[in-house]
PDB file of C-alpha atoms and ligand atoms in Angstrom:
ATOM      1  CA  MET A  86     -10.070  30.682  20.809  1.00 98.00           C
ATOM      2  CA  GLN A  87     -12.894  32.437  18.970  1.00 98.00           C
ATOM      3  CA  ILE A  88     -16.305  30.559  19.268  1.00 98.00           C
ATOM      4  CA  PHE A  89     -18.504  30.858  16.293  1.00 98.00           C
ATOM      5  CA  THR A  90     -22.308  29.667  16.238  1.00 98.00           C
ATOM      6  CA  THR A  91     -23.188  31.764  13.274  1.00 98.00           C
ATOM      7  CA  ILE A  92     -22.560  31.870   9.483  1.00 98.00           C
ATOM      8  CA  ALA A  93     -23.217  35.410   9.600  1.00 98.00           C
ATOM      9  CA  ASP A  94     -20.161  35.895  11.857  1.00 98.00           C
ATOM     10  CA  LEU A  95     -17.673  33.504  11.011  1.00 98.00           C
ATOM     11  CA  ARG A  96     -17.584  33.882   7.449  1.00 98.00           C
ATOM     12  CA  HIS A  97     -17.227  37.702   8.504  1.00 98.00           C
ATOM     13  CA  TRP A  98     -14.002  36.780  10.493  1.00 98.00           C
ATOM     14  CA  ARG A  99     -12.868  34.772   7.634  1.00 98.00           C
ATOM     15  CA  ARG A 100     -12.981  37.456   4.719  1.00 98.00           C
ATOM     16  CA  GLN A 101     -10.496  39.180   7.435  1.00 98.00           C
ATOM     17  CA  GLN A 102      -7.913  36.352   6.573  1.00 97.00           C
ATOM     18  CA  HIS A 103      -5.715  36.017   4.803  1.00 96.00           C
ATOM     19  CA  ALA A 104      -3.144  33.436   6.339  1.00 97.00           C
ATOM     20  CA  THR A 105      -3.254  29.631   5.739  1.00 98.00           C
ATOM     21  CA  LEU A 106      -6.214  27.389   7.112  1.00 98.00           C
ATOM     22  CA  GLY A 107      -6.364  24.685   8.479  1.00 98.00           C
ATOM     23  CA  LEU A 108      -9.396  22.868   9.392  1.00 99.00           C
ATOM     24  CA  VAL A 109      -9.868  20.264  11.521  1.00 99.00           C
ATOM     25  CA  PRO A 110     -14.396  18.756  11.557  1.00 99.00           C
ATOM     26  CA  THR A 111     -15.096  17.213  14.326  1.00 98.00           C
ATOM     27  CA  MET A 112     -18.798  16.265  15.968  1.00 98.00           C
ATOM     28  CA  GLY A 113     -17.188  17.275  19.457  1.00 98.00           C
ATOM     29  CA  ALA A 114     -16.760  13.838  22.540  1.00 98.00           C
ATOM     30  CA  LEU A 115     -13.028  15.343  21.986  1.00 98.00           C
ATOM     31  CA  HIS A 116     -10.210  12.251  22.670  1.00 98.00           C
ATOM     32  CA  GLU A 117      -6.704  12.136  21.765  1.00 98.00           C
ATOM     33  CA  GLY A 118      -7.134  11.636  17.662  1.00 98.00           C
ATOM     34  CA  HIS A 119      -9.102  14.600  17.258  1.00 98.00           C
ATOM     35  CA  LEU A 120      -5.984  16.222  19.143  1.00 98.00           C
ATOM     36  CA  SER A 121      -3.619  14.694  16.291  1.00 98.00           C
ATOM     37  CA  LEU A 122      -5.152  16.199  13.671  1.00 98.00           C
ATOM     38  CA  VAL A 123      -5.383  19.206  15.149  1.00 98.00           C
ATOM     39  CA  ARG A 124      -1.970  19.064  15.971  1.00 98.00           C
ATOM     40  CA  ALA A 125      -0.886  18.337  12.484  1.00 98.00           C
ATOM     41  CA  ALA A 126      -3.184  21.489  11.638  1.00 98.00           C
ATOM     42  CA  ARG A 127      -0.908  23.705  14.016  1.00 98.00           C
ATOM     43  CA  ALA A 128       2.203  22.124  12.041  1.00 98.00           C
ATOM     44  CA  SER A 129       1.368  23.427   8.998  1.00 96.00           C
ATOM     45  CA  SER A 130      -1.112  26.373   8.677  1.00 97.00           C
ATOM     46  CA  ASP A 131      -1.315  29.629   9.721  1.00 98.00           C
ATOM     47  CA  LEU A 132      -4.581  29.526  11.544  1.00 98.00           C
ATOM     48  CA  VAL A 133      -6.286  27.030  13.451  1.00 98.00           C
ATOM     49  CA  ALA A 134     -10.189  25.909  12.679  1.00 99.00           C
ATOM     50  CA  ALA A 135     -11.990  23.364  14.482  1.00 99.00           C
ATOM     51  CA  THR A 136     -15.313  22.394  14.678  1.00 99.00           C
ATOM     52  CA  ILE A 137     -17.883  20.715  16.459  1.00 98.00           C
ATOM     53  CA  PHE A 138     -21.110  19.688  15.066  1.00 98.00           C
ATOM     54  CA  VAL A 139     -23.137  16.518  15.354  1.00 98.00           C
ATOM     55  CA  ASN A 140     -24.638  16.322  12.329  1.00 98.00           C
ATOM     56  CA  PRO A 141     -27.633  15.125  12.069  1.00 98.00           C
ATOM     57  CA  LEU A 142     -28.493  14.075   8.444  1.00 98.00           C
ATOM     58  CA  GLN A 143     -25.283  11.335   8.835  1.00 98.00           C
ATOM     59  CA  PHE A 144     -27.090   9.431  11.439  1.00 98.00           C
ATOM     60  CA  ALA A 145     -30.296   6.753  10.658  1.00 95.00           C
ATOM     61  CA  PRO A 146     -33.137   7.378  12.571  1.00 94.00           C
ATOM     62  CA  THR A 147     -32.550   3.724  14.469  1.00 94.00           C
ATOM     63  CA  GLU A 148     -28.784   5.290  15.070  1.00 94.00           C
ATOM     64  CA  ASP A 149     -27.267   7.127  18.060  1.00 92.00           C
ATOM     65  CA  LEU A 150     -27.715  10.461  17.346  1.00 96.00           C
ATOM     66  CA  ALA A 151     -29.603  11.308  20.430  1.00 95.00           C
ATOM     67  CA  LYS A 152     -27.290   9.746  23.216  1.00 95.00           C
ATOM     68  CA  TYR A 153     -24.439  10.648  20.746  1.00 97.00           C
ATOM     69  CA  PRO A 154     -21.309  12.144  23.992  1.00 96.00           C
ATOM     70  CA  ARG A 155     -22.045  16.425  24.617  1.00 97.00           C
ATOM     71  CA  THR A 156     -18.434  17.415  26.409  1.00 97.00           C
ATOM     72  CA  PHE A 157     -18.394  20.752  25.195  1.00 98.00           C
ATOM     73  CA  ALA A 158     -16.869  22.746  27.714  1.00 98.00           C
ATOM     74  CA  GLU A 159     -14.871  19.996  27.965  1.00 98.00           C
ATOM     75  CA  ASP A 160     -13.747  20.272  24.064  1.00 98.00           C
ATOM     76  CA  CYS A 161     -13.209  23.998  24.377  1.00 98.00           C
ATOM     77  CA  ALA A 162     -10.493  23.440  27.410  1.00 98.00           C
ATOM     78  CA  LEU A 163      -8.752  20.921  24.926  1.00 98.00           C
ATOM     79  CA  LEU A 164      -8.632  22.894  21.895  1.00 98.00           C
ATOM     80  CA  GLU A 165      -7.858  26.516  23.802  1.00 98.00           C
ATOM     81  CA  ARG A 166      -5.162  23.976  25.172  1.00 98.00           C
ATOM     82  CA  GLU A 167      -3.878  22.949  21.740  1.00 98.00           C
ATOM     83  CA  ASP A 168      -3.965  26.736  20.599  1.00 98.00           C
ATOM     84  CA  VAL A 169      -6.684  26.889  18.492  1.00 98.00           C
ATOM     85  CA  ASP A 170      -7.510  30.121  16.782  1.00 98.00           C
ATOM     86  CA  ILE A 171     -10.985  29.515  16.200  1.00 98.00           C
ATOM     87  CA  LEU A 172     -14.169  26.725  17.126  1.00 99.00           C
ATOM     88  CA  PHE A 173     -17.261  27.007  14.978  1.00 99.00           C
ATOM     89  CA  ALA A 174     -20.512  24.885  16.922  1.00 98.00           C
ATOM     90  CA  PRO A 175     -23.062  25.779  15.035  1.00 98.00           C
ATOM     91  CA  SER A 176     -26.952  24.812  15.919  1.00 98.00           C
ATOM     92  CA  ALA A 177     -28.764  22.266  13.410  1.00 98.00           C
ATOM     93  CA  THR A 178     -31.010  24.624  11.610  1.00 98.00           C
ATOM     94  CA  GLU A 179     -27.862  27.780  11.136  1.00 98.00           C
ATOM     95  CA  MET A 180     -26.798  24.584   9.170  1.00 98.00           C
ATOM     96  CA  TYR A 181     -30.500  23.602   7.390  1.00 98.00           C
ATOM     97  CA  PRO A 182     -32.543  25.590   8.506  1.00 98.00           C
ATOM     98  CA  THR A 183     -36.492  24.461   7.411  1.00 98.00           C
ATOM     99  CA  GLY A 184     -36.669  24.063   3.991  1.00 98.00           C
ATOM    100  CA  ALA A 185     -32.725  22.949   2.775  1.00 97.00           C
ATOM    101  CA  GLU A 186     -33.495  20.234   0.329  1.00 97.00           C
ATOM    102  CA  THR A 187     -29.695  20.359  -1.362  1.00 98.00           C
ATOM    103  CA  PHE A 188     -27.298  17.311  -0.740  1.00 98.00           C
ATOM    104  CA  VAL A 189     -23.955  15.941  -1.952  1.00 98.00           C
ATOM    105  CA  ASP A 190     -24.314  12.481  -2.710  1.00 98.00           C
ATOM    106  CA  VAL A 191     -21.067  10.156  -3.697  1.00 98.00           C
ATOM    107  CA  PRO A 192     -22.957   6.986  -4.730  1.00 98.00           C
ATOM    108  CA  ASN A 193     -21.189   4.383  -5.678  1.00 98.00           C
ATOM    109  CA  ILE A 194     -18.252   4.504  -3.457  1.00 98.00           C
ATOM    110  CA  GLY A 195     -20.803   6.196  -0.586  1.00 98.00           C
ATOM    111  CA  SER A 196     -22.647   2.650  -0.440  1.00 98.00           C
ATOM    112  CA  ARG A 197     -19.093   0.409   0.153  1.00 98.00           C
ATOM    113  CA  LEU A 198     -18.211  -0.527   3.740  1.00 98.00           C
ATOM    114  CA  ASP A 199     -19.822   1.676   6.094  1.00 98.00           C
ATOM    115  CA  GLY A 200     -21.920   2.569   3.516  1.00 98.00           C
ATOM    116  CA  ALA A 201     -23.677  -0.697   2.415  1.00 98.00           C
ATOM    117  CA  SER A 202     -24.192  -0.655   6.339  1.00 97.00           C
ATOM    118  CA  ARG A 203     -25.522   2.181   7.380  1.00 98.00           C
ATOM    119  CA  PRO A 204     -27.383   3.919   4.445  1.00 97.00           C
ATOM    120  CA  GLY A 205     -27.661   7.829   3.527  1.00 98.00           C
ATOM    121  CA  HIS A 206     -24.522   7.894   6.387  1.00 98.00           C
ATOM    122  CA  PHE A 207     -22.622   8.889   3.623  1.00 98.00           C
ATOM    123  CA  ARG A 208     -25.166  11.559   1.525  1.00 98.00           C
ATOM    124  CA  GLY A 209     -25.036  12.557   5.152  1.00 98.00           C
ATOM    125  CA  VAL A 210     -21.048  13.465   5.770  1.00 99.00           C
ATOM    126  CA  ALA A 211     -20.509  14.992   2.450  1.00 99.00           C
ATOM    127  CA  THR A 212     -23.680  17.470   2.709  1.00 99.00           C
ATOM    128  CA  VAL A 213     -21.556  18.344   6.116  1.00 99.00           C
ATOM    129  CA  VAL A 214     -17.963  18.813   4.935  1.00 99.00           C
ATOM    130  CA  THR A 215     -19.256  20.490   1.720  1.00 99.00           C
ATOM    131  CA  LYS A 216     -21.157  23.270   3.960  1.00 98.00           C
ATOM    132  CA  LEU A 217     -18.356  23.488   6.049  1.00 99.00           C
ATOM    133  CA  PHE A 218     -15.545  23.709   3.802  1.00 98.00           C
ATOM    134  CA  ASN A 219     -18.080  26.907   1.895  1.00 98.00           C
ATOM    135  CA  ILE A 220     -18.333  28.442   5.115  1.00 98.00           C
ATOM    136  CA  LEU A 221     -14.924  28.459   6.387  1.00 98.00           C
ATOM    137  CA  GLN A 222     -12.313  28.024   3.282  1.00 98.00           C
ATOM    138  CA  PRO A 223      -9.493  26.046   4.739  1.00 98.00           C
ATOM    139  CA  HIS A 224      -6.884  24.919   3.106  1.00 98.00           C
ATOM    140  CA  HIS A 225      -6.078  21.833   3.956  1.00 98.00           C
ATOM    141  CA  ALA A 226      -8.595  19.740   6.209  1.00 99.00           C
ATOM    142  CA  TYR A 227      -8.123  16.520   8.288  1.00 99.00           C
ATOM    143  CA  PHE A 228      -9.117  13.514   8.749  1.00 98.00           C
ATOM    144  CA  GLY A 229      -8.248  10.194  10.866  1.00 98.00           C
ATOM    145  CA  GLN A 230      -7.066   6.942   9.266  1.00 98.00           C
ATOM    146  CA  LYS A 231      -9.549   4.940  11.324  1.00 98.00           C
ATOM    147  CA  ASP A 232     -12.626   6.464   9.485  1.00 98.00           C
ATOM    148  CA  ALA A 233     -10.993   5.195   5.950  1.00 98.00           C
ATOM    149  CA  ALA A 234     -14.191   5.297   4.483  1.00 98.00           C
ATOM    150  CA  GLN A 235     -15.223   8.015   5.008  1.00 98.00           C
ATOM    151  CA  VAL A 236     -11.435   9.536   3.211  1.00 98.00           C
ATOM    152  CA  ALA A 237     -12.533   7.405   0.942  1.00 99.00           C
ATOM    153  CA  VAL A 238     -15.586   9.129   0.127  1.00 99.00           C
ATOM    154  CA  LEU A 239     -13.912  12.815   0.678  1.00 99.00           C
ATOM    155  CA  ARG A 240     -10.997  12.551  -1.517  1.00 98.00           C
ATOM    156  CA  THR A 241     -14.244  11.394  -4.248  1.00 98.00           C
ATOM    157  CA  MET A 242     -16.053  14.267  -3.391  1.00 99.00           C
ATOM    158  CA  VAL A 243     -13.096  16.459  -3.646  1.00 98.00           C
ATOM    159  CA  ARG A 244     -11.889  15.339  -6.841  1.00 98.00           C
ATOM    160  CA  ASP A 245     -15.288  15.480  -8.751  1.00 98.00           C
ATOM    161  CA  LEU A 246     -16.451  18.735  -7.330  1.00 98.00           C
ATOM    162  CA  ASN A 247     -12.841  20.114  -7.870  1.00 98.00           C
ATOM    163  CA  LEU A 248     -12.799  21.559  -3.970  1.00 98.00           C
ATOM    164  CA  PRO A 249     -10.055  24.260  -3.635  1.00 98.00           C
ATOM    165  CA  VAL A 250      -9.376  22.116  -0.206  1.00 98.00           C
ATOM    166  CA  ASP A 251      -6.092  19.510   0.291  1.00 98.00           C
ATOM    167  CA  LEU A 252      -7.019  17.050   2.654  1.00 98.00           C
ATOM    168  CA  ARG A 253      -4.651  15.503   5.501  1.00 98.00           C
ATOM    169  CA  VAL A 254      -4.751  11.952   6.767  1.00 98.00           C
ATOM    170  CA  CYS A 255      -3.133  11.630   9.748  1.00 98.00           C
ATOM    171  CA  PRO A 256      -2.455   7.978  11.350  1.00 98.00           C
ATOM    172  CA  THR A 257      -5.141   6.345  13.676  1.00 98.00           C
ATOM    173  CA  VAL A 258      -4.712   6.730  17.279  1.00 98.00           C
ATOM    174  CA  ARG A 259      -5.267   3.729  19.709  1.00 98.00           C
ATOM    175  CA  ASP A 260      -4.602   3.316  23.413  1.00 98.00           C
ATOM    176  CA  THR A 261      -2.387   1.852  25.524  1.00 97.00           C
ATOM    177  CA  ASP A 262      -4.229  -1.571  25.298  1.00 96.00           C
ATOM    178  CA  GLY A 263      -4.702  -1.458  20.999  1.00 98.00           C
ATOM    179  CA  LEU A 264      -8.641  -0.251  20.543  1.00 98.00           C
ATOM    180  CA  ALA A 265      -8.234   2.811  18.307  1.00 98.00           C
ATOM    181  CA  LEU A 266      -9.483   5.893  19.893  1.00 98.00           C
ATOM    182  CA  SER A 267     -13.129   7.211  19.440  1.00 98.00           C
ATOM    183  CA  SER A 268     -15.903   8.884  21.018  1.00 97.00           C
ATOM    184  CA  ARG A 269     -18.077   5.969  20.851  1.00 97.00           C
ATOM    185  CA  ASN A 270     -15.870   3.783  23.494  1.00 97.00           C
ATOM    186  CA  ARG A 271     -16.877   5.522  26.059  1.00 96.00           C
ATOM    187  CA  TYR A 272     -20.631   3.732  25.619  1.00 96.00           C
ATOM    188  CA  LEU A 273     -18.493   0.493  25.849  1.00 98.00           C
ATOM    189  CA  THR A 274     -18.259  -0.964  29.546  1.00 98.00           C
ATOM    190  CA  PRO A 275     -15.558  -2.896  30.943  1.00 98.00           C
ATOM    191  CA  THR A 276     -16.540  -6.445  29.822  1.00 98.00           C
ATOM    192  CA  GLU A 277     -17.760  -5.216  26.008  1.00 98.00           C
ATOM    193  CA  ARG A 278     -13.936  -2.848  25.899  1.00 98.00           C
ATOM    194  CA  GLU A 279     -11.936  -5.807  26.800  1.00 98.00           C
ATOM    195  CA  GLN A 280     -14.265  -8.189  23.922  1.00 98.00           C
ATOM    196  CA  ALA A 281     -13.748  -4.937  21.397  1.00 98.00           C
ATOM    197  CA  LEU A 282      -9.820  -5.551  22.162  1.00 98.00           C
ATOM    198  CA  ALA A 283     -10.474  -8.748  19.072  1.00 98.00           C
ATOM    199  CA  ILE A 284     -10.534  -5.965  16.130  1.00 98.00           C
ATOM    200  CA  PRO A 285      -6.852  -4.523  16.873  1.00 98.00           C
ATOM    201  CA  ARG A 286      -5.641  -8.308  17.548  1.00 98.00           C
ATOM    202  CA  THR A 287      -7.268  -9.341  14.548  1.00 98.00           C
ATOM    203  CA  LEU A 288      -5.743  -6.284  12.836  1.00 98.00           C
ATOM    204  CA  HIS A 289      -2.742  -7.845  14.140  1.00 97.00           C
ATOM    205  CA  CYS A 290      -2.504 -11.151  13.259  1.00 97.00           C
ATOM    206  CA  ILE A 291      -3.148 -10.328   9.156  1.00 97.00           C
ATOM    207  CA  SER A 292      -1.132  -8.068   9.430  1.00 97.00           C
ATOM    208  CA  GLN A 293       1.737 -10.951  10.450  1.00 97.00           C
ATOM    209  CA  SER A 294       0.383 -12.890   7.685  1.00 97.00           C
ATOM    210  CA  ILE A 295       0.672 -11.168   5.312  1.00 97.00           C
ATOM    211  CA  SER A 296       4.266 -10.206   6.177  1.00 96.00           C
ATOM    212  CA  ARG A 297       4.631 -14.245   6.257  1.00 97.00           C
ATOM    213  CA  GLY A 298       3.621 -13.350   2.112  1.00 97.00           C
ATOM    214  CA  GLU A 299       0.413 -14.303   2.133  1.00 97.00           C
ATOM    215  CA  ARG A 300      -1.260 -12.242  -1.019  1.00 97.00           C
ATOM    216  CA  SER A 301      -3.995 -14.042  -1.433  1.00 98.00           C
ATOM    217  CA  ALA A 302      -7.552 -11.689  -0.008  1.00 98.00           C
ATOM    218  CA  VAL A 303      -9.594 -14.800  -0.210  1.00 98.00           C
ATOM    219  CA  ASN A 304      -7.499 -16.477   1.812  1.00 98.00           C
ATOM    220  CA  LEU A 305      -7.260 -14.083   4.151  1.00 98.00           C
ATOM    221  CA  ARG A 306     -10.565 -12.875   4.761  1.00 98.00           C
ATOM    222  CA  ASP A 307     -11.433 -16.409   5.588  1.00 97.00           C
ATOM    223  CA  HIS A 308      -8.556 -15.750   7.874  1.00 96.00           C
ATOM    224  CA  LEU A 309     -10.438 -11.980   9.067  1.00 97.00           C
ATOM    225  CA  HIS A 310     -13.802 -14.027   9.441  1.00 96.00           C
ATOM    226  CA  GLN A 311     -12.224 -17.180  11.811  1.00 96.00           C
ATOM    227  CA  CYS A 312     -10.409 -14.575  13.981  1.00 95.00           C
ATOM    228  CA  LEU A 313     -13.587 -12.022  14.344  1.00 96.00           C
ATOM    229  CA  GLY A 314     -16.413 -15.182  14.282  1.00 93.00           C
ATOM    230  CA  LYS A 315     -14.668 -16.461  17.396  1.00 95.00           C
ATOM    231  CA  ALA A 316     -15.033 -13.499  19.546  1.00 96.00           C
ATOM    232  CA  GLU A 317     -17.103 -13.710  22.076  1.00 96.00           C
ATOM    233  CA  GLY A 318     -19.337 -10.746  22.722  1.00 96.00           C
ATOM    234  CA  LEU A 319     -18.602  -9.395  19.061  1.00 98.00           C
ATOM    235  CA  ARG A 320     -21.121  -8.930  16.284  1.00 97.00           C
ATOM    236  CA  LEU A 321     -19.171  -8.874  12.827  1.00 97.00           C
ATOM    237  CA  ASP A 322     -20.573  -6.025  10.720  1.00 98.00           C
ATOM    238  CA  TYR A 323     -18.377  -6.305   7.578  1.00 98.00           C
ATOM    239  CA  ALA A 324     -14.371  -7.720   7.148  1.00 98.00           C
ATOM    240  CA  GLU A 325     -13.192  -7.116   4.178  1.00 98.00           C
ATOM    241  CA  LEU A 326     -10.326  -6.065   2.050  1.00 98.00           C
ATOM    242  CA  VAL A 327     -10.637  -3.201   0.252  1.00 98.00           C
ATOM    243  CA  ASP A 328      -8.986  -0.888  -2.366  1.00 98.00           C
ATOM    244  CA  ALA A 329      -8.476   1.684  -0.365  1.00 98.00           C
ATOM    245  CA  ALA A 330      -9.170   4.312  -3.119  1.00 98.00           C
ATOM    246  CA  THR A 331     -12.364   2.641  -4.470  1.00 98.00           C
ATOM    247  CA  LEU A 332     -13.540   0.014  -1.355  1.00 98.00           C
ATOM    248  CA  LEU A 333     -13.994  -2.333  -4.334  1.00 98.00           C
ATOM    249  CA  PRO A 334     -12.865  -5.742  -3.447  1.00 98.00           C
ATOM    250  CA  VAL A 335      -9.308  -7.022  -4.008  1.00 98.00           C
ATOM    251  CA  GLU A 336      -8.067 -10.574  -5.399  1.00 98.00           C
ATOM    252  CA  THR A 337      -5.019  -9.752  -4.770  1.00 98.00           C
ATOM    253  CA  VAL A 338      -3.229  -8.019  -1.390  1.00 98.00           C
ATOM    254  CA  GLY A 339      -0.790  -5.148  -2.178  1.00 97.00           C
ATOM    255  CA  PRO A 340       0.137  -1.716  -1.614  1.00 97.00           C
ATOM    256  CA  GLY A 341      -2.335   0.639  -0.841  1.00 98.00           C
ATOM    257  CA  THR A 342      -4.985  -3.170   0.076  1.00 98.00           C
ATOM    258  CA  LEU A 343      -7.507  -1.679   3.318  1.00 98.00           C
ATOM    259  CA  VAL A 344      -8.096  -4.918   5.763  1.00 98.00           C
ATOM    260  CA  ALA A 345     -11.622  -2.586   7.195  1.00 98.00           C
ATOM    261  CA  ILE A 346     -13.520  -3.637  10.026  1.00 98.00           C
ATOM    262  CA  ALA A 347     -16.527  -2.912  11.376  1.00 98.00           C
ATOM    263  CA  ALA A 348     -18.313  -4.760  14.501  1.00 98.00           C
ATOM    264  CA  TYR A 349     -20.599  -3.900  17.588  1.00 98.00           C
ATOM    265  CA  ALA A 350     -19.472  -4.666  21.067  1.00 98.00           C
ATOM    266  CA  GLY A 351     -22.754  -4.605  22.886  1.00 97.00           C
ATOM    267  CA  THR A 352     -24.852  -2.380  20.947  1.00 96.00           C
ATOM    268  CA  THR A 353     -21.899  -0.057  20.552  1.00 97.00           C
ATOM    269  CA  ARG A 354     -20.456  -0.287  16.422  1.00 97.00           C
ATOM    270  CA  LEU A 355     -16.382   0.007  16.164  1.00 98.00           C
ATOM    271  CA  ILE A 356     -14.598   0.451  13.129  1.00 98.00           C
ATOM    272  CA  ASP A 357     -10.836  -0.009  12.439  1.00 98.00           C
ATOM    273  CA  ASN A 358      -8.598  -0.697   9.665  1.00 98.00           C
ATOM    274  CA  LEU A 359      -5.016  -1.797   8.439  1.00 98.00           C
ATOM    275  CA  LEU A 360      -3.756   0.307   5.467  1.00 98.00           C
ATOM    276  CA  LEU A 361      -0.991  -1.617   3.285  1.00 97.00           C
ATOM    277  CA  PRO A 362       1.267   1.014   2.418  1.00 90.00           C
ATOM    278  CA  GLU A 363       1.867   2.688  -0.624  1.00 81.00           C
ATOM    279  CA  THR A 364       5.353   3.521  -1.637  1.00 69.00           C
ATOM    280  CA  GLU A 365       6.536  -0.023  -0.117  1.00 49.00           C
ATOM    281  CA  ALA A 366       5.712  -3.623  -2.180  1.00 46.00           C
ATOM    282  CA  GLN A 367       6.371  -5.637   1.385  1.00 46.00           C
ATOM    283  CA  PRO A 368       4.292  -4.527   4.148  1.00 45.00           C
TER     284      PRO A 368
HETATM  285  O1  LIG L 300     -15.395  12.264  11.336  1.00 50.59           O
HETATM  286  C1  LIG L 300     -16.804  12.734  11.584  1.00 50.59           C
HETATM  287  O2  LIG L 300     -16.407  12.943  13.025  1.00 50.59           O
HETATM  288  C2  LIG L 300     -17.556  13.523  10.690  1.00 50.59           C
HETATM  289  O3  LIG L 300     -17.995  12.445  10.269  1.00 50.59           O
HETATM  290  C3  LIG L 300     -17.255  14.907  10.599  1.00 50.59           C
HETATM  291  C4  LIG L 300     -15.978  15.140   9.671  1.00 50.59           C
HETATM  292  C5  LIG L 300     -16.482  15.825  11.628  1.00 50.59           C
HETATM  293  C6  LIG L 300     -18.331  15.349   9.519  1.00 50.59           C
HETATM  294  O4  LIG L 300     -19.590  15.531  10.552  1.00 50.59           O
END
């Protein structure tokens, strides 16, 4: 695996490649969820690029930028093992030189769900992903379904800016106990981790209610809030039923509805969701 830290060197390499390129953008602290994206890229592109960049622009001043886990050596070993061709791991000044003042904003979708709780977050995500697309010029780019709001924002951005990149979304990877994998899970104490399991359990309950025929978003939302309200040690940020493409609330649940939860276990913010498949009338 070749490692690039400068845009100039990466561009030089890119100009010599004519094969299809699959990109897996990450902030490092890699886990099986990231590796599933790498494997999907490996299966459908000739060349696979990963990026590791803890993007300061998507963290608010009050958030965990400074303590975000950085495990570069372990990450490189994992990517090597997955046969990744190149890794782009720039510094913050390489990506945002002094004087940088241009941003990509997706203001409506970008202020829903996580965008409402984390103002400016999706502007940071959209800006860095656009830059990574410009620098690496991938044919395909891979993202996790766990970050459903991020997916909706990026799909909108790709459509609106006619970016020539095919976004591919891979299923959420879970631990054996059901908790969705996240780099932030490593912040959890054993007690908090136990408490966090209320999130996948609640999604499972909601899925069962829908399977039994419940279609009213109001009823399901009440159910969501009751389950999560009772969960010891969890502080709810949001629990909503929305259209997965627009992130706007739905009245009736159906194909393409996203049941999305964000909650704090201790000081760690966790997200998870359930997407009702587009192709089936019944989940
Ligand atoms: O999902 C993430 O890890 C980040 O938001 C991304 C897409 C790598 C942009 O920094």
